[in-house]
Short mmCIF file of C-alpha atoms in Angstrom, two decimals:
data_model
loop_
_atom_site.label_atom_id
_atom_site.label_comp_id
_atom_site.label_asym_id
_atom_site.label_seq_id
_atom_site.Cartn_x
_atom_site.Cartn_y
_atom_site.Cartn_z
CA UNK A 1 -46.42 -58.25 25.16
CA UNK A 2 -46.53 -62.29 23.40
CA UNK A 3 -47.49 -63.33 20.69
CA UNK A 4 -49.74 -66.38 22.23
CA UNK A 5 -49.66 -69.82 20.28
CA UNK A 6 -51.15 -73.01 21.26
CA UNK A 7 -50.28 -76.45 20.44
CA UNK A 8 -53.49 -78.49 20.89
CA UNK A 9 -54.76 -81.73 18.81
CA UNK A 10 -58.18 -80.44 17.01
CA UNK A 11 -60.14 -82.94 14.34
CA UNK A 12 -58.49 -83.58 10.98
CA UNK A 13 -60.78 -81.07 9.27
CA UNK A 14 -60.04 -77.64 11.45
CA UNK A 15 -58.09 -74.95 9.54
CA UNK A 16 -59.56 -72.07 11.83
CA UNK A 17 -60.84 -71.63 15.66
CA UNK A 18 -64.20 -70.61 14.22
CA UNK A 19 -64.56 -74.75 12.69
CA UNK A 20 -64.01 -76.23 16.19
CA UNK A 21 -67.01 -77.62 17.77
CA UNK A 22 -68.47 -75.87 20.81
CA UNK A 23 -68.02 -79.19 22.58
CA UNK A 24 -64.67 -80.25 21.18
CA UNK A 25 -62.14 -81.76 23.95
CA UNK A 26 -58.58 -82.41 22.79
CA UNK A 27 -57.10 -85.32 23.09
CA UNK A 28 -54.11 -85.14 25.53
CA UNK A 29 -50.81 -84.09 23.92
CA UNK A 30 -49.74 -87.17 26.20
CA UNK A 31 -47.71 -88.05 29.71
CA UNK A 32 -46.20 -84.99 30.86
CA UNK A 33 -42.67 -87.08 30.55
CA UNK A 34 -43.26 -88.01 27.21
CA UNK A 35 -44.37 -84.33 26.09
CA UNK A 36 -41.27 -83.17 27.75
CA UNK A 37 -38.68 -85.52 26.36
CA UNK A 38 -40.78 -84.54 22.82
CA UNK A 39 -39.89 -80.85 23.29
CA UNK A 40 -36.21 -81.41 24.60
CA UNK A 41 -35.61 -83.50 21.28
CA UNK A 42 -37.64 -81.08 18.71
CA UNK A 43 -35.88 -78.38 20.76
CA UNK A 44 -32.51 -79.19 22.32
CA UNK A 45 -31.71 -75.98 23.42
CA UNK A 46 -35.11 -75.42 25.43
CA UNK A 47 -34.30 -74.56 29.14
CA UNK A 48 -36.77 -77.43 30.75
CA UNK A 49 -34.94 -76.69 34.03
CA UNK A 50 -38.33 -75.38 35.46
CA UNK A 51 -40.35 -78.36 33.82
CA UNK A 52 -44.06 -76.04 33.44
CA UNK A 53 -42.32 -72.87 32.03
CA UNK A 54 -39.77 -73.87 29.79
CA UNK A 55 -38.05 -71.25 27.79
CA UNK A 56 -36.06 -71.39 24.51
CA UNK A 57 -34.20 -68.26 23.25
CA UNK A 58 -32.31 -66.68 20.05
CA UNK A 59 -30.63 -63.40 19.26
CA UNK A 60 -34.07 -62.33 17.89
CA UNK A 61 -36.65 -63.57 20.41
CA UNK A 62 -37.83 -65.71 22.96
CA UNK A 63 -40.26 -68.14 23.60
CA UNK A 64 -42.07 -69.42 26.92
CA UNK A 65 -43.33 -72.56 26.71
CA UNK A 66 -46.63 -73.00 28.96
CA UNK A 67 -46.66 -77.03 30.05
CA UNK A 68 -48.22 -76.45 33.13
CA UNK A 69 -48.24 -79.29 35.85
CA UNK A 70 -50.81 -81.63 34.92
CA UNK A 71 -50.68 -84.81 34.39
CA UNK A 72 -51.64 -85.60 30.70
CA UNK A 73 -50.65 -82.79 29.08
CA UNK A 74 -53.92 -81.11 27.18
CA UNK A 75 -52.00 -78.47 25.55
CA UNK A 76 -49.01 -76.25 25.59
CA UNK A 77 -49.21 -72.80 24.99
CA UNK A 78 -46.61 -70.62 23.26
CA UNK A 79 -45.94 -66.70 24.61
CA UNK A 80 -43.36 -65.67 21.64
CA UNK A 81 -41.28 -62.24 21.64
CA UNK A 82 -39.25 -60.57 19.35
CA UNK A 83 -38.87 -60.41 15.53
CA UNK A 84 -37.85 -62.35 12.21
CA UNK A 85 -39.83 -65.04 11.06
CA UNK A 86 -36.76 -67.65 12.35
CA UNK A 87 -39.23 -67.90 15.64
CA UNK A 88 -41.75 -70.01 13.66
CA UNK A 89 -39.29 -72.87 12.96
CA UNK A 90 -39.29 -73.98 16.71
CA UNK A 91 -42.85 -73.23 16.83
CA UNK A 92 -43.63 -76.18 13.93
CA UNK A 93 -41.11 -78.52 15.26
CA UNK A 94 -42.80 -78.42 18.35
CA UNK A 95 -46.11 -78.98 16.49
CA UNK A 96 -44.70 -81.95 14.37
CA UNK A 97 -43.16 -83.55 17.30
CA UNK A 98 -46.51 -83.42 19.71
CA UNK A 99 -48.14 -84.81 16.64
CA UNK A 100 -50.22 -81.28 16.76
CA UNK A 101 -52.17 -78.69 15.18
CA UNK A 102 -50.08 -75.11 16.35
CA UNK A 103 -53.23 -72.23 16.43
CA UNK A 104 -52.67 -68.43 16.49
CA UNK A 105 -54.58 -67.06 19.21
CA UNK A 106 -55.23 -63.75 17.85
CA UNK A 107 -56.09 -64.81 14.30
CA UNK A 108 -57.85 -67.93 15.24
CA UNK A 109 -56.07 -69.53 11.88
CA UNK A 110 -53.53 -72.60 11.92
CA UNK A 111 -50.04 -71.51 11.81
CA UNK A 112 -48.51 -74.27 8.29
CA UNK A 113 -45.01 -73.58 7.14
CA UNK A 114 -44.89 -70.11 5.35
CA UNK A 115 -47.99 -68.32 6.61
CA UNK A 116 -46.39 -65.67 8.85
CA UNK A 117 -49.38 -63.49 8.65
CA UNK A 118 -50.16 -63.52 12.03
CA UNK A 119 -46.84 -62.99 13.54
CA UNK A 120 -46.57 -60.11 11.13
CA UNK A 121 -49.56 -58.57 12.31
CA UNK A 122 -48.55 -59.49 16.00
CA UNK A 123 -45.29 -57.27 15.36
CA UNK A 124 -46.92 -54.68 13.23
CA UNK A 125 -49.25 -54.09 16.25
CA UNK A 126 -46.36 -54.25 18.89
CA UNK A 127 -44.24 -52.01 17.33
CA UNK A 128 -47.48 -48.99 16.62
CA UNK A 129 -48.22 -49.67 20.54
CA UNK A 130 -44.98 -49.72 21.85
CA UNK A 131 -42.08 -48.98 19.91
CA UNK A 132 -40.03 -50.86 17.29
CA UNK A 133 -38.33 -54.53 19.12
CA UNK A 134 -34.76 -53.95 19.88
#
């Protein structure tokens, strides 16, 4: 079970999923080169070896990063696991460096430096369904 992010551009004025326009396109994160070499420098210790499922990974958790294999990049999603609120560093550098909005997928909010709400409720949930993380 993930915790699902995804790094997208949306319009200046979106702070929720519910504000995005039912016709709204994002513009492309860019050249699937570029957004690479942007994630091995916000991320250094991201395993791009497998270039559409990169992984990055901590004591504490893991992340898979989603590229996928087109060609631009529209968005790259996030499936995060484990605990501590450490994971949401990567998560913003990754934002700042694709020049990107980062958007929980179960709350529908924005994820900004020190809202952890969703990834506590993500974790509160995991652990009543299956057990504290180890």
């Amino acid at each position: 079970m993930s915790w699902d992010v995804i790094l997208l551009r949306l319009p200046d004025d979106v702070t929720s999923v519910q504000e995005i326009p039912a016709d709204y396109a994002p513009d492309p994160l860019g050249r699937r080169d570029d957004v690479l070499a942007a994630v091995a420098q916000a991320v250094p210790d991201a395993d791009l070896s497998d270039p559409a499922w990169g992984e990055m990974s901590s004591p504490t958790s893991s992340i898979e990063l989603n590229v996928g294999s087109e060609d631009p990049v529209d968005t790259v999603m996030l499936h995060i696991r484990g605990s501590g609120d450490r994971v949401l560093t990567p998560v913003l550098r990754l934002a700042a460096a694709l020049r990107c909005e980062a958007l929980d997928c179960a709350e529908g909010e924005l994820i900004t430096p020190g809202q952890t709400s969703g990834w506590h409720v993500f974790q509160q949930f995991r652990d009543r369904v299956m057990g504290p993380c180890r």
